[in-house]
Short mmCIF file of C-alpha atoms in Angstrom, two decimals:
data_model
loop_
_atom_site.label_atom_id
_atom_site.label_comp_id
_atom_site.label_asym_id
_atom_site.label_seq_id
_atom_site.Cartn_x
_atom_site.Cartn_y
_atom_site.Cartn_z
CA MET L 1 82.75 126.94 171.04
CA ALA L 2 79.26 128.19 171.62
CA MET L 3 78.70 131.74 170.38
CA LEU L 4 75.32 132.02 172.07
CA LYS L 5 74.67 129.98 175.16
CA ILE L 6 71.32 129.88 176.91
CA GLU L 7 70.98 128.06 180.19
CA ASN L 8 67.86 127.22 182.11
CA LEU L 9 65.95 130.27 180.91
CA GLN L 10 62.71 131.10 182.74
CA VAL L 11 60.43 133.86 181.46
CA TYR L 12 57.15 135.00 182.98
CA TYR L 13 54.38 137.21 181.65
CA GLY L 14 52.83 138.27 184.92
CA PHE L 15 52.00 134.95 186.59
CA ILE L 16 52.20 132.95 183.40
CA ASN L 17 55.33 130.89 183.00
CA ALA L 18 55.99 131.20 179.27
CA ILE L 19 59.48 129.71 179.11
CA LYS L 20 60.09 126.86 181.54
CA GLY L 21 63.80 126.26 181.76
CA VAL L 22 65.09 126.31 178.21
CA SER L 23 68.75 125.62 177.42
CA PHE L 24 70.41 125.61 174.04
CA GLU L 25 73.52 126.66 172.18
CA VAL L 26 74.35 128.24 168.87
CA ASN L 27 77.86 127.68 167.54
CA GLU L 28 79.71 130.03 165.27
CA GLY L 29 78.77 129.60 161.61
CA GLU L 30 75.73 127.45 162.24
CA ILE L 31 72.13 127.92 161.17
CA ILE L 32 70.01 126.88 164.11
CA ALA L 33 66.26 126.49 163.75
CA LEU L 34 63.87 126.86 166.65
CA ILE L 35 60.60 125.33 165.58
CA GLY L 36 57.32 124.80 167.33
CA ALA L 37 53.64 125.59 167.28
CA ASN L 38 52.03 128.96 167.83
CA GLY L 39 52.45 130.00 171.45
CA ALA L 40 55.28 127.59 172.18
CA GLY L 41 57.49 130.51 173.20
CA LYS L 42 59.75 130.96 170.19
CA THR L 43 59.33 134.71 169.86
CA THR L 44 59.55 135.15 173.63
CA ILE L 45 62.97 133.53 173.59
CA LEU L 46 64.25 135.86 170.87
CA HIS L 47 62.83 138.91 172.64
CA THR L 48 64.53 137.82 175.83
CA VAL L 49 67.86 137.34 174.07
CA THR L 50 67.81 140.88 172.62
CA GLY L 51 66.64 142.45 175.85
CA LEU L 52 63.08 143.44 174.97
CA ILE L 53 61.89 141.13 177.78
CA THR L 54 63.71 140.51 181.07
CA PRO L 55 63.88 136.87 182.15
CA LYS L 56 63.00 135.72 185.65
CA SER L 57 66.09 133.55 185.84
CA GLY L 58 68.63 131.79 183.70
CA LYS L 59 71.70 132.72 181.74
CA ILE L 60 72.14 134.20 178.29
CA GLU L 61 75.72 134.55 177.14
CA PHE L 62 76.87 135.92 173.80
CA GLU L 63 80.60 135.50 173.25
CA GLY L 64 81.02 135.36 176.99
CA ILE L 65 79.03 138.55 177.67
CA ASN L 66 76.02 138.30 179.95
CA LEU L 67 73.10 139.61 177.89
CA VAL L 68 70.61 139.52 180.76
CA LYS L 69 72.32 142.55 182.26
CA THR L 70 72.78 144.36 178.93
CA PRO L 71 70.12 146.93 177.94
CA ALA L 72 68.36 146.24 174.63
CA HIS L 73 69.92 149.18 172.79
CA LYS L 74 73.48 148.02 173.57
CA ILE L 75 73.07 144.51 172.22
CA VAL L 76 73.25 145.40 168.54
CA SER L 77 76.75 146.84 169.00
CA LEU L 78 77.90 143.47 170.34
CA GLY L 79 77.26 142.04 166.89
CA MET L 80 73.79 140.60 167.23
CA SER L 81 70.92 141.81 165.01
CA HIS L 82 67.30 140.85 165.37
CA VAL L 83 64.78 140.76 162.54
CA PRO L 84 61.56 140.92 164.54
CA GLU L 85 58.32 139.07 163.92
CA GLY L 86 55.95 141.04 161.73
CA ARG L 87 58.99 142.85 160.25
CA ARG L 88 58.41 146.07 162.18
CA ILE L 89 60.07 148.29 159.63
CA PHE L 90 59.57 152.03 160.02
CA GLN L 91 56.52 152.38 157.79
CA GLN L 92 56.59 156.16 157.50
CA LEU L 93 60.23 156.39 156.49
CA SER L 94 61.90 155.67 153.17
CA VAL L 95 63.71 152.42 152.39
CA TYR L 96 67.01 154.28 152.58
CA ASP L 97 66.19 155.82 155.98
CA ASN L 98 65.23 152.39 157.32
CA LEU L 99 68.57 150.96 156.25
CA ARG L 100 70.41 153.98 157.60
CA LEU L 101 68.71 153.46 160.98
CA GLY L 102 69.88 149.86 160.82
CA ALA L 103 73.41 151.25 160.94
CA PHE L 104 72.54 153.67 163.75
CA THR L 105 75.31 152.40 166.03
CA LEU L 106 78.02 152.74 163.38
CA THR L 107 79.99 155.93 162.97
CA ASP L 108 82.53 154.92 160.34
CA LYS L 109 81.15 156.31 157.06
CA LYS L 110 83.17 153.92 154.92
CA GLN L 111 81.91 150.92 156.84
CA ILE L 112 78.33 152.15 156.46
CA GLU L 113 78.89 152.58 152.72
CA LYS L 114 80.27 149.03 152.52
CA ASN L 115 77.31 147.62 154.40
CA PHE L 116 74.90 149.47 152.11
CA GLU L 117 76.64 147.82 149.15
CA TYR L 118 76.40 144.41 150.81
CA VAL L 119 72.68 144.82 151.47
CA TYR L 120 71.95 146.18 148.00
CA HIS L 121 73.92 143.30 146.51
CA HIS L 122 71.71 140.73 148.24
CA PHE L 123 68.51 142.74 147.82
CA PRO L 124 68.70 144.61 144.50
CA VAL L 125 65.03 145.53 144.85
CA LEU L 126 65.88 147.69 147.87
CA ALA L 127 68.41 149.62 145.81
CA GLU L 128 65.76 150.23 143.15
CA ARG L 129 63.28 151.43 145.76
CA LYS L 130 65.62 153.46 147.96
CA LYS L 131 63.34 156.49 148.04
CA GLN L 132 60.04 154.67 148.36
CA ILE L 133 58.14 154.94 151.65
CA ALA L 134 58.64 151.59 153.38
CA GLY L 135 54.95 151.15 154.25
CA THR L 136 54.08 150.99 150.56
CA LEU L 137 56.35 148.01 149.82
CA SER L 138 54.83 144.56 149.36
CA GLY L 139 55.01 142.08 152.24
CA GLY L 140 57.95 140.23 150.73
CA GLU L 141 59.85 143.44 150.07
CA GLN L 142 59.17 144.58 153.62
CA GLN L 143 60.65 141.33 154.91
CA MET L 144 63.70 141.95 152.74
CA LEU L 145 63.95 145.46 154.12
CA ALA L 146 63.71 144.18 157.69
CA MET L 147 66.49 141.71 156.94
CA GLY L 148 68.57 144.29 155.11
CA ARG L 149 68.16 146.69 158.01
CA ALA L 150 69.46 144.06 160.42
CA LEU L 151 72.43 143.33 158.14
CA MET L 152 73.45 147.01 158.08
CA THR L 153 75.64 146.49 161.14
CA ASN L 154 77.42 143.54 159.53
CA PRO L 155 76.40 141.36 162.50
CA LYS L 156 78.13 138.21 163.72
CA MET L 157 74.77 136.68 164.50
CA LEU L 158 71.37 137.23 162.93
CA LEU L 159 68.18 136.37 164.79
CA MET L 160 65.25 135.87 162.46
CA ASP L 161 61.70 135.63 163.74
CA GLU L 162 59.15 134.02 161.40
CA PRO L 163 60.58 135.41 158.17
CA SER L 164 58.10 133.39 156.10
CA MET L 165 55.01 134.72 157.86
CA GLY L 166 52.37 135.99 155.45
CA LEU L 167 54.55 135.65 152.37
CA SER L 168 53.83 133.97 149.06
CA PRO L 169 55.80 130.77 148.36
CA ILE L 170 57.99 132.61 145.85
CA PHE L 171 59.09 135.15 148.44
CA VAL L 172 59.53 132.43 151.06
CA ASN L 173 61.95 130.64 148.76
CA GLU L 174 63.75 133.86 148.00
CA ILE L 175 64.10 134.81 151.67
CA PHE L 176 65.40 131.36 152.59
CA HIS L 177 67.79 131.48 149.68
CA ILE L 178 69.21 134.75 151.03
CA ILE L 179 69.45 133.35 154.56
CA GLY L 180 71.61 130.61 153.06
CA GLU L 181 73.80 133.19 151.31
CA VAL L 182 74.20 135.30 154.42
CA SER L 183 75.17 132.18 156.33
CA ARG L 184 77.78 131.29 153.72
CA ASP L 185 79.16 134.81 154.07
CA GLY L 186 79.96 133.89 157.67
CA THR L 187 76.99 135.13 159.67
CA THR L 188 75.62 132.78 162.31
CA VAL L 189 71.84 132.45 162.10
CA LEU L 190 69.24 131.65 164.73
CA LEU L 191 65.99 131.08 162.91
CA VAL L 192 62.56 130.87 164.51
CA GLU L 193 59.94 129.41 162.19
CA GLN L 194 56.51 127.89 162.11
CA ASN L 195 57.25 126.64 158.63
CA ALA L 196 59.21 123.68 160.02
CA LYS L 197 59.84 122.05 156.68
CA LYS L 198 61.51 125.14 155.26
CA ALA L 199 63.46 125.77 158.42
CA LEU L 200 64.75 122.20 158.72
CA SER L 201 65.75 122.15 155.06
CA ILE L 202 68.21 124.98 155.63
CA ALA L 203 69.34 124.48 159.26
CA ASP L 204 72.30 122.54 160.60
CA ARG L 205 70.68 121.72 163.92
CA ALA L 206 67.24 122.37 165.34
CA TYR L 207 65.37 122.53 168.60
CA VAL L 208 61.68 121.75 168.89
CA LEU L 209 59.88 123.92 171.40
CA GLU L 210 56.66 122.75 173.01
CA ALA L 211 54.76 124.80 175.60
CA GLY L 212 57.85 126.59 176.85
CA ARG L 213 60.14 123.53 176.92
CA ILE L 214 62.50 121.97 174.44
CA SER L 215 61.00 118.59 173.61
CA LEU L 216 63.41 117.47 170.94
CA GLU L 217 66.75 118.47 169.55
CA GLY L 218 69.22 117.22 167.02
CA LYS L 219 70.58 117.49 163.53
CA ALA L 220 68.08 119.06 161.16
CA SER L 221 68.54 116.18 158.71
CA ASP L 222 67.58 113.71 161.45
CA LEU L 223 64.62 115.71 162.71
CA ILE L 224 63.17 116.04 159.24
CA ASN L 225 62.85 112.23 159.18
CA ASP L 226 61.66 111.88 162.77
CA GLU L 227 58.20 110.31 162.91
CA ASN L 228 56.93 112.62 165.69
CA VAL L 229 58.21 115.74 164.01
CA LYS L 230 56.71 114.62 160.73
CA LYS L 231 53.34 114.11 162.32
CA ALA L 232 53.26 117.23 164.45
CA TYR L 233 55.02 119.83 162.35
CA LEU L 234 55.50 118.66 158.81
CA GLY L 235 51.92 117.61 158.13
CA GLU L 236 52.89 114.20 156.84
CA MET A 1 46.47 192.64 156.33
CA ILE A 2 47.27 193.85 159.82
CA THR A 3 44.93 191.25 161.23
CA LEU A 4 46.67 188.61 159.16
CA ILE A 5 50.14 189.55 160.42
CA ASP A 6 48.90 189.76 163.99
CA GLY A 7 47.20 186.41 163.51
CA LEU A 8 50.28 184.74 162.08
CA SER A 9 52.35 186.23 164.87
CA LEU A 10 50.00 184.88 167.53
CA GLY A 11 49.88 181.70 165.49
CA SER A 12 53.62 181.23 165.70
CA ILE A 13 53.40 181.42 169.50
CA TYR A 14 50.72 178.74 169.45
CA ALA A 15 52.76 176.75 166.96
CA LEU A 16 55.86 176.83 169.19
CA ILE A 17 53.84 175.54 172.12
CA ALA A 18 51.95 173.05 169.96
CA LEU A 19 55.28 171.64 168.77
CA GLY A 20 56.08 170.72 172.37
CA TYR A 21 52.76 168.91 172.74
CA THR A 22 53.00 167.13 169.44
CA MET A 23 56.63 166.03 169.76
CA VAL A 24 56.11 164.63 173.23
CA TYR A 25 52.91 162.94 172.08
CA GLY A 26 54.60 161.53 169.00
CA ILE A 27 57.52 160.11 170.92
CA ALA A 28 56.34 159.34 174.44
CA LYS A 29 52.68 158.78 173.41
CA MET A 30 51.45 161.00 176.24
CA LEU A 31 49.67 164.33 176.51
CA ASN A 32 51.86 166.54 178.64
CA PHE A 33 49.26 168.90 180.06
CA ALA A 34 51.93 170.54 182.19
CA HIS A 35 53.50 171.90 179.01
CA GLY A 36 51.61 175.22 179.24
CA ASP A 37 52.98 175.78 182.72
CA ILE A 38 56.53 175.48 181.44
CA ILE A 39 55.77 178.71 179.56
CA MET A 40 54.64 180.30 182.80
CA VAL A 41 57.88 179.29 184.52
CA GLY A 42 59.81 180.67 181.54
CA ALA A 43 57.98 183.98 181.92
CA TYR A 44 58.92 184.16 185.61
CA ALA A 45 62.53 183.37 184.70
CA ILE A 46 62.49 186.39 182.39
CA TYR A 47 60.79 188.47 185.08
CA VAL A 48 63.47 187.58 187.65
CA ALA A 49 66.32 188.18 185.23
CA MET A 50 64.87 191.54 184.22
CA SER A 51 64.38 192.76 187.78
CA PHE A 52 68.12 192.75 188.55
CA ALA A 53 70.04 195.96 188.22
CA ASN A 54 71.22 196.52 184.63
CA PRO A 55 68.84 193.96 183.12
CA ASN A 56 69.98 192.42 179.90
CA PRO A 57 67.24 190.93 177.65
CA VAL A 58 69.64 188.47 176.04
CA ILE A 59 70.72 187.08 179.41
CA ALA A 60 67.05 186.99 180.43
CA LEU A 61 66.17 184.95 177.37
CA ILE A 62 69.09 182.57 177.82
CA SER A 63 68.28 182.00 181.48
CA SER A 64 64.67 181.36 180.55
CA ILE A 65 65.73 178.76 177.99
CA ILE A 66 67.99 177.06 180.54
CA VAL A 67 65.35 177.07 183.27
CA CYS A 68 62.64 175.70 180.97
CA THR A 69 64.85 173.00 179.45
CA LEU A 70 66.03 171.79 182.85
CA LEU A 71 62.49 171.90 184.20
CA GLY A 72 61.19 169.85 181.26
CA VAL A 73 63.90 167.22 181.74
CA PHE A 74 63.30 167.19 185.50
CA VAL A 75 59.55 166.74 185.17
CA GLU A 76 60.08 163.91 182.72
CA LYS A 77 62.60 162.18 184.96
CA PHE A 78 60.75 162.42 188.24
CA ALA A 79 57.08 162.48 187.23
CA TYR A 80 56.73 160.59 183.95
CA LYS A 81 59.63 158.17 183.69
CA PRO A 82 58.55 156.07 186.69
CA LEU A 83 55.21 155.66 184.91
CA ARG A 84 56.61 154.34 181.66
CA GLY A 85 54.43 151.38 180.76
CA ALA A 86 51.63 152.48 183.09
CA SER A 87 48.14 153.14 181.74
CA PRO A 88 47.79 156.33 179.68
CA LEU A 89 45.19 157.58 182.14
CA ALA A 90 47.66 157.42 185.04
CA VAL A 91 50.16 159.43 183.01
CA LEU A 92 47.52 161.97 182.00
CA ILE A 93 46.43 162.48 185.62
CA THR A 94 50.07 162.88 186.63
CA ALA A 95 50.55 165.53 183.94
CA ILE A 96 47.56 167.48 185.24
CA GLY A 97 48.98 167.10 188.75
CA VAL A 98 52.33 168.49 187.63
CA SER A 99 50.50 171.40 186.03
CA TYR A 100 48.75 172.33 189.31
CA PHE A 101 51.95 171.73 191.23
CA LEU A 102 53.89 174.21 189.08
CA GLN A 103 51.10 176.80 189.29
CA SER A 104 50.93 176.45 193.07
CA VAL A 105 54.68 176.74 193.50
CA ALA A 106 54.67 179.89 191.35
CA GLN A 107 51.86 181.29 193.48
CA ILE A 108 53.73 180.56 196.72
CA VAL A 109 56.98 182.05 195.45
CA PHE A 110 55.72 185.05 193.51
CA GLY A 111 52.18 185.58 194.82
CA SER A 112 49.00 185.53 192.80
CA GLN A 113 49.25 189.11 191.56
CA PRO A 114 50.61 189.62 188.04
CA LYS A 115 54.22 190.78 188.07
CA PRO A 116 54.92 193.37 185.39
CA VAL A 117 58.05 192.51 183.43
CA SER A 118 59.83 195.83 183.02
CA GLY A 119 61.98 196.69 180.06
CA TRP A 120 60.73 193.76 177.96
CA LYS A 121 59.98 195.91 174.93
CA LEU A 122 61.24 196.17 171.42
CA PRO A 123 62.13 199.47 169.79
CA LYS A 124 59.38 200.90 167.60
CA ILE A 125 59.96 200.75 163.89
CA GLU A 126 58.28 203.79 162.36
CA PHE A 127 57.95 202.25 158.93
CA LEU A 128 55.87 199.37 160.29
CA ASN A 129 54.01 201.36 162.88
CA GLN A 130 52.48 203.67 160.30
CA PHE A 131 50.64 200.61 158.97
CA GLY A 132 49.57 199.71 162.50
CA ILE A 133 51.87 196.67 162.67
CA THR A 134 53.78 196.27 165.93
CA THR A 135 57.45 195.37 165.96
CA GLY A 136 56.67 192.57 168.38
CA ALA A 137 54.34 190.89 165.90
CA VAL A 138 56.90 191.00 163.12
CA VAL A 139 59.76 189.76 165.31
CA THR A 140 57.59 186.97 166.70
CA LEU A 141 56.52 185.86 163.25
CA ILE A 142 60.03 185.86 161.76
CA ALA A 143 61.72 184.29 164.77
CA GLY A 144 58.93 181.73 165.05
CA ILE A 145 59.35 180.68 161.43
CA LEU A 146 63.15 180.49 161.79
CA ILE A 147 62.85 178.26 164.85
CA MET A 148 60.43 175.97 163.06
CA VAL A 149 62.69 175.69 160.02
CA ALA A 150 65.63 174.89 162.31
CA LEU A 151 63.61 172.22 164.10
CA THR A 152 62.49 170.63 160.82
CA LEU A 153 66.09 170.52 159.60
CA PHE A 154 67.25 169.07 162.91
CA ILE A 155 64.74 166.23 162.72
CA ASN A 156 65.30 165.41 159.09
CA ILE A 157 69.07 165.71 158.93
CA THR A 158 70.67 164.78 162.22
CA ARG A 159 71.20 161.31 163.64
CA THR A 160 69.25 162.23 166.78
CA GLY A 161 66.42 163.50 164.59
CA SER A 162 66.12 160.24 162.69
CA ALA A 163 66.26 158.34 165.98
CA MET A 164 63.33 160.48 167.15
CA LEU A 165 61.33 159.52 164.06
CA ALA A 166 62.16 155.86 164.65
CA VAL A 167 61.16 155.99 168.32
CA SER A 168 57.89 157.74 167.48
CA GLU A 169 56.99 154.91 165.15
CA ASP A 170 58.10 151.80 167.02
CA LYS A 171 59.96 151.89 170.34
CA GLY A 172 60.78 148.18 170.32
CA ALA A 173 62.18 148.24 166.79
CA ALA A 174 64.11 151.41 167.64
CA LYS A 175 65.78 149.59 170.55
CA LEU A 176 66.75 146.78 168.21
CA MET A 177 68.53 149.39 166.06
CA GLY A 178 70.62 150.33 169.09
CA ILE A 179 68.72 153.52 169.89
CA ASN A 180 68.57 154.48 173.56
CA VAL A 181 64.85 155.19 173.77
CA ASN A 182 64.95 156.80 177.22
CA LYS A 183 67.62 159.22 176.08
CA ILE A 184 65.58 160.19 173.02
CA ILE A 185 62.52 160.84 175.20
CA THR A 186 64.60 163.07 177.47
CA ILE A 187 65.94 165.00 174.47
CA THR A 188 62.39 165.43 173.19
CA PHE A 189 61.26 166.93 176.49
CA ALA A 190 64.31 169.21 176.48
CA ILE A 191 63.59 170.49 172.97
CA GLY A 192 59.86 170.91 173.62
CA SER A 193 60.58 172.89 176.79
CA ALA A 194 63.18 175.06 175.08
CA LEU A 195 60.59 175.90 172.43
CA ALA A 196 58.19 176.78 175.25
CA SER A 197 60.69 179.29 176.61
CA PHE A 198 60.68 181.07 173.25
CA ALA A 199 56.91 181.09 173.47
CA SER A 200 57.14 182.80 176.88
CA MET A 201 59.42 185.44 175.46
CA PHE A 202 57.03 186.20 172.60
CA TYR A 203 54.03 186.06 174.91
CA LEU A 204 55.58 188.69 177.18
CA LEU A 205 56.09 190.96 174.17
CA GLN A 206 52.31 191.01 173.82
CA ILE A 207 51.28 190.98 177.47
CA PRO A 208 54.22 191.95 179.72
CA ASN A 209 52.87 190.37 182.92
CA ALA A 210 54.00 187.15 184.58
CA GLU A 211 51.33 185.34 186.61
CA PRO A 212 50.83 181.78 187.87
CA THR A 213 48.02 180.91 185.45
CA LEU A 214 49.67 182.56 182.45
CA GLY A 215 50.37 179.26 180.71
CA ALA A 216 46.94 177.71 181.08
CA MET A 217 45.08 179.39 178.23
CA PRO A 218 47.88 179.47 175.63
CA GLY A 219 48.64 175.88 176.64
CA ILE A 220 45.14 174.60 176.01
CA LYS A 221 44.84 176.61 172.80
CA ALA A 222 48.14 175.26 171.53
CA PHE A 223 46.87 171.79 172.38
CA THR A 224 43.84 172.59 170.24
CA ALA A 225 46.18 173.71 167.48
CA ALA A 226 48.17 170.48 167.73
CA VAL A 227 44.99 168.40 167.43
CA ILE A 228 43.70 170.50 164.52
CA GLY A 229 46.99 170.03 162.69
CA GLY A 230 47.14 166.34 163.59
CA ILE A 231 48.69 165.40 166.91
CA GLY A 232 52.07 163.75 166.47
CA SER A 233 52.77 165.63 163.25
CA ILE A 234 55.35 168.40 163.36
CA PRO A 235 54.24 170.29 160.23
CA GLY A 236 50.70 169.76 161.52
CA ALA A 237 51.47 171.58 164.77
CA MET A 238 52.92 174.52 162.83
CA LEU A 239 49.95 174.67 160.48
CA GLY A 240 47.41 174.20 163.27
CA GLY A 241 49.04 176.97 165.32
CA MET A 242 49.00 179.40 162.41
CA VAL A 243 45.39 178.60 161.50
CA LEU A 244 44.23 179.02 165.09
CA GLY A 245 46.15 182.29 165.52
CA VAL A 246 44.67 183.80 162.37
CA ILE A 247 41.15 182.66 163.28
CA GLU A 248 41.52 184.17 166.74
CA LYS A 249 42.66 187.54 165.42
CA ILE A 250 39.98 187.62 162.71
CA CYS A 251 37.27 186.85 165.27
CA LEU A 252 38.63 189.52 167.62
CA SER A 253 38.64 192.11 164.83
CA ILE A 254 34.93 191.64 164.11
CA GLU A 255 33.00 193.39 166.86
CA VAL A 256 29.87 191.24 166.80
CA ILE A 257 31.64 187.94 167.25
CA SER A 258 34.70 188.98 169.23
CA PRO A 259 33.20 188.02 172.63
CA TYR A 260 32.74 184.49 171.33
CA THR A 261 36.30 184.07 170.03
CA THR A 262 37.38 181.38 172.47
CA ALA A 263 34.10 179.51 172.02
CA ILE A 264 34.64 179.53 168.27
CA GLU A 265 38.19 178.22 168.62
CA PHE A 266 37.17 175.30 170.81
CA SER A 267 34.14 174.59 168.63
CA LEU A 268 36.62 174.22 165.80
CA LEU A 269 38.39 171.57 167.87
CA ILE A 270 35.14 169.66 168.33
CA LEU A 271 34.32 170.02 164.66
CA ILE A 272 37.71 168.67 163.59
CA LEU A 273 37.40 165.76 165.99
CA LEU A 274 34.01 164.94 164.48
CA VAL A 275 34.94 165.33 160.83
CA LYS A 276 38.62 164.41 160.63
CA PRO A 277 39.86 163.07 163.97
CA THR A 278 43.43 162.73 162.70
CA GLY A 279 43.62 166.48 162.01
CA PHE A 280 44.82 168.14 158.82
CA LEU A 281 48.17 166.38 158.58
CA GLY A 282 47.60 163.50 160.96
CA ARG A 283 48.87 160.10 160.11
CA THR A 284 46.86 158.11 157.67
CA THR A 285 48.92 154.98 157.48
CA LYS A 286 49.67 153.80 154.03
CA GLU A 287 50.11 150.12 154.56
CA LYS A 288 50.19 147.25 152.20
CA VAL A 289 50.28 143.72 153.53
#
């Protein structure tokens, strides 16, 4: 059964039609990659799903709940966390405060404590740097913090927007390794990436987005061998 | 010494008002130029409460806090909220419009003549008076500091406080955390306006007259204080207020320069904007990419 179901989504920025009727599904337990060039509309789709942008038309359903009508701040309590593009951690606050804000919607102290342990287990560096001001972390550590912050609610689904952006290959590998771990722990992942090779290597299925439309979809293992995908996105 | 205490006392009034400016700026990214007029409304609330038979200063203060808080929330809801996402200039013009609107309403209701607030006095404390220090100055200073400590604790300890810090840094990211940004903005206006009502109480201890333009000068000076301290920064507003208050009292105590006091204060604003536009404690982002 589809956990997240998007049907015929249309998004406009003023008069510009950014998303032209996109439909796709994410099933429970899957890692789904949404790949495509700069400006194809990947980030717009994620922002629309978590309510930062209102679509012109179309349906977004998460476990049967209509997300189009749900205000952005209520979506995280439904079990969906979004790691935004460019990380957008709270630069002025400490690592600990950032993580604590990640659990803003939770009130059960024990649950919060458990989630802290979970995050520190996957990102030991965050435990070491608890008191450090987040803005002084390295890019890779900031990405880890952004991910850790999103995991503080123990979400059913994690949306990740360009986690590899601006990171050194070592950190990219590390981040993707952790995405794999989180997925094995039972979290469904929707991954938006420009680094198509990396994304396809970890995903179950993928959708290729081109100028606001889905041009190709299928199993990640098939797409990685597709001639067109190879040429356009894998640089082969 | 006396000048210093008077200065710090005046400074804590400026600081309380400056906090309203700086918090609203930090969170809603707008300059609420109607903030000074909230003080004026607070002063009239005290005036009205004190002109009943058997006036009670405590009730007067409480009613002033309630009136100011509600007014702040009202103004935000009806004047600023519809403009969320509009250009900053549109919001600024609206704020100035609200300021004139409040002044005009006060003038229609109460007239343009100053209304003396009777019975708004503190008992004299002989021990202090023999040094030339007024009770009002001491009470203002102590209460001002207590309020600021309470506010700092509120922001750094409570869940709402941390949500305010998050919203001030990144509204979008705050929403993704599940924070209701509109609610936080409303709370910010409420707190800023409540602080303004304390400012009106302290102001009336110094000059016990309520008039429609009462809030204009303290408002603009507190704005200066907020910029000097670094707009958006809470400790900055406190520091800026204190510095400006002390400078004002020092200038006033020196006969030759006392007529130029206001000019000196605003020149300081220009100087700060030229030399260190972020103010004393303004944000210098430490960012590593």
